[in-house]
Amino acid sequence: MPIPWRSSVEVFTRILRERAAEPDAVGDVDVAWDAFAAFLQVEVEGIAGSEDDGDGFIVEWGRWHWNDDLPALSFGRLYAVTDAEAEAEAEAVAEAEAEADGADGADDGLGGQPQYWKVELQLVFAEDPAWADLDSLGHQDTGFDHDGIGPPRAAALREMRRFVESHPQLAAMWRAEPVRSALVLERAG
């Protein structure tokens, strides 16, 4: 049974807890990956179909200021939200941003396009020589995949993991214990 897209964090949290992990204290990347893979097989309502790139997923890595520039791995699921609630929220956000910028906010430029939201589990790591040159990889993600739920998505996930493990720095992070983690749902930029 499909879940509402807005309940994604609660569902992902439940899946993590079934594996004895808390969203803010994930201590094992394999457990996080297993939970992410299970979460990606959950049908979601209120989004465009995967054939329209409405439900995608990605693995990202790098050092981001919101994580104190510590190395991080991120497992993300991106939704193209098509429901009226998201449209109204996006218009309100656009108006507030326009007002803050001194504009009138009358035209949000959305034109009926979907709004993009991302469910993201970030795993943050301590510094380590094994991934000190993380930024030298030349790319910071696997690229989005939009394969449909079921065997095609499971195969795409296996390929993503092989790609990540082909880089020694990322493979070392995968085997390490994160110092902290966070699970969020936020509007994607």
PDB file of C-alpha atoms in Angstrom, residues 44-112:
ATOM      1  CA  VAL A  44       4.737   6.594  -2.491  1.00  0.00           C
ATOM      2  CA  GLU A  45       1.627   8.562  -3.433  1.00  0.00           C
ATOM      3  CA  GLY A  46       1.437  12.198  -4.450  1.00  0.00           C
ATOM      4  CA  ILE A  47       4.496  12.040  -6.721  1.00  0.00           C
ATOM      5  CA  ALA A  48       5.039  11.659 -10.447  1.00  0.00           C
ATOM      6  CA  GLY A  49       5.777   8.122 -11.619  1.00  0.00           C
ATOM      7  CA  SER A  50       9.310   6.822 -12.036  1.00  0.00           C
ATOM      8  CA  GLU A  51       8.733   6.850 -15.807  1.00  0.00           C
ATOM      9  CA  ASP A  52       8.513  10.667 -15.422  1.00  0.00           C
ATOM     10  CA  ASP A  53      11.551  10.774 -13.105  1.00  0.00           C
ATOM     11  CA  GLY A  54       9.210  11.327 -10.157  1.00  0.00           C
ATOM     12  CA  ASP A  55      10.979   8.920  -7.822  1.00  0.00           C
ATOM     13  CA  GLY A  56      14.746   8.850  -7.984  1.00  0.00           C
ATOM     14  CA  PHE A  57      17.637   7.951  -5.722  1.00  0.00           C
ATOM     15  CA  ILE A  58      21.289   8.854  -5.348  1.00  0.00           C
ATOM     16  CA  VAL A  59      24.383   8.337  -3.202  1.00  0.00           C
ATOM     17  CA  GLU A  60      26.445  11.461  -2.542  1.00  0.00           C
ATOM     18  CA  TRP A  61      29.670  12.084  -0.657  1.00  0.00           C
ATOM     19  CA  GLY A  62      31.811  15.017   0.292  1.00  0.00           C
ATOM     20  CA  ARG A  63      32.418  17.637   2.932  1.00  0.00           C
ATOM     21  CA  TRP A  64      29.593  20.100   3.517  1.00  0.00           C
ATOM     22  CA  HIS A  65      29.502  23.147   5.736  1.00  0.00           C
ATOM     23  CA  TRP A  66      26.305  21.950   7.463  1.00  0.00           C
ATOM     24  CA  ASN A  67      28.304  18.934   8.678  1.00  0.00           C
ATOM     25  CA  ASP A  68      31.220  21.025   9.922  1.00  0.00           C
ATOM     26  CA  ASP A  69      33.111  20.102   6.736  1.00  0.00           C
ATOM     27  CA  LEU A  70      33.509  16.540   7.990  1.00  0.00           C
ATOM     28  CA  PRO A  71      33.398  13.705   5.442  1.00  0.00           C
ATOM     29  CA  ALA A  72      29.895  12.381   4.807  1.00  0.00           C
ATOM     30  CA  LEU A  73      27.939   9.814   2.835  1.00  0.00           C
ATOM     31  CA  SER A  74      24.365  10.610   1.906  1.00  0.00           C
ATOM     32  CA  PHE A  75      21.619   8.241   0.748  1.00  0.00           C
ATOM     33  CA  GLY A  76      18.836  10.254  -0.877  1.00  0.00           C
ATOM     34  CA  ARG A  77      15.450   9.682  -2.466  1.00  0.00           C
ATOM     35  CA  LEU A  78      14.137  12.521  -4.627  1.00  0.00           C
ATOM     36  CA  TYR A  79      10.426  13.041  -5.282  1.00  0.00           C
ATOM     37  CA  ALA A  80       8.771  15.126  -7.967  1.00  0.00           C
ATOM     38  CA  VAL A  81       5.719  16.016  -5.893  1.00  0.00           C
ATOM     39  CA  THR A  82       2.574  16.652  -7.865  1.00  0.00           C
ATOM     40  CA  ASP A  83      -0.054  17.101  -5.159  1.00  0.00           C
ATOM     41  CA  ALA A  84      -1.912  20.375  -4.541  1.00  0.00           C
ATOM     42  CA  GLU A  85      -0.623  20.684  -0.959  1.00  0.00           C
ATOM     43  CA  ALA A  86       2.972  20.860  -2.173  1.00  0.00           C
ATOM     44  CA  GLU A  87       2.012  23.384  -4.860  1.00  0.00           C
ATOM     45  CA  ALA A  88       0.390  25.644  -2.270  1.00  0.00           C
ATOM     46  CA  GLU A  89       3.375  25.293   0.071  1.00  0.00           C
ATOM     47  CA  ALA A  90       5.805  26.081  -2.747  1.00  0.00           C
ATOM     48  CA  GLU A  91       3.828  29.192  -3.657  1.00  0.00           C
ATOM     49  CA  ALA A  92       3.881  30.355  -0.018  1.00  0.00           C
ATOM     50  CA  VAL A  93       7.647  29.792   0.175  1.00  0.00           C
ATOM     51  CA  ALA A  94       8.186  31.654  -3.112  1.00  0.00           C
ATOM     52  CA  GLU A  95       6.070  34.573  -1.890  1.00  0.00           C
ATOM     53  CA  ALA A  96       7.952  34.736   1.416  1.00  0.00           C
ATOM     54  CA  GLU A  97      11.311  34.632  -0.386  1.00  0.00           C
ATOM     55  CA  ALA A  98      10.187  37.310  -2.835  1.00  0.00           C
ATOM     56  CA  GLU A  99       8.939  39.489   0.018  1.00  0.00           C
ATOM     57  CA  ALA A 100      12.274  39.103   1.814  1.00  0.00           C
ATOM     58  CA  ASP A 101      14.017  40.152  -1.421  1.00  0.00           C
ATOM     59  CA  GLY A 102      11.710  43.165  -1.806  1.00  0.00           C
ATOM     60  CA  ALA A 103       9.735  41.766  -4.764  1.00  0.00           C
ATOM     61  CA  ASP A 104       5.967  41.442  -4.865  1.00  0.00           C
ATOM     62  CA  GLY A 105       5.961  37.619  -5.111  1.00  0.00           C
ATOM     63  CA  ALA A 106       3.115  37.588  -7.609  1.00  0.00           C
ATOM     64  CA  ASP A 107       4.844  35.225 -10.035  1.00  0.00           C
ATOM     65  CA  ASP A 108       6.524  32.214  -8.491  1.00  0.00           C
ATOM     66  CA  GLY A 109       7.577  30.828 -11.867  1.00  0.00           C
ATOM     67  CA  LEU A 110       6.312  27.338 -11.005  1.00  0.00           C
ATOM     68  CA  GLY A 111       3.915  27.047 -13.937  1.00  0.00           C
ATOM     69  CA  GLY A 112       2.358  23.840 -12.630  1.00  0.00           C
TER      70      GLY A 112
END
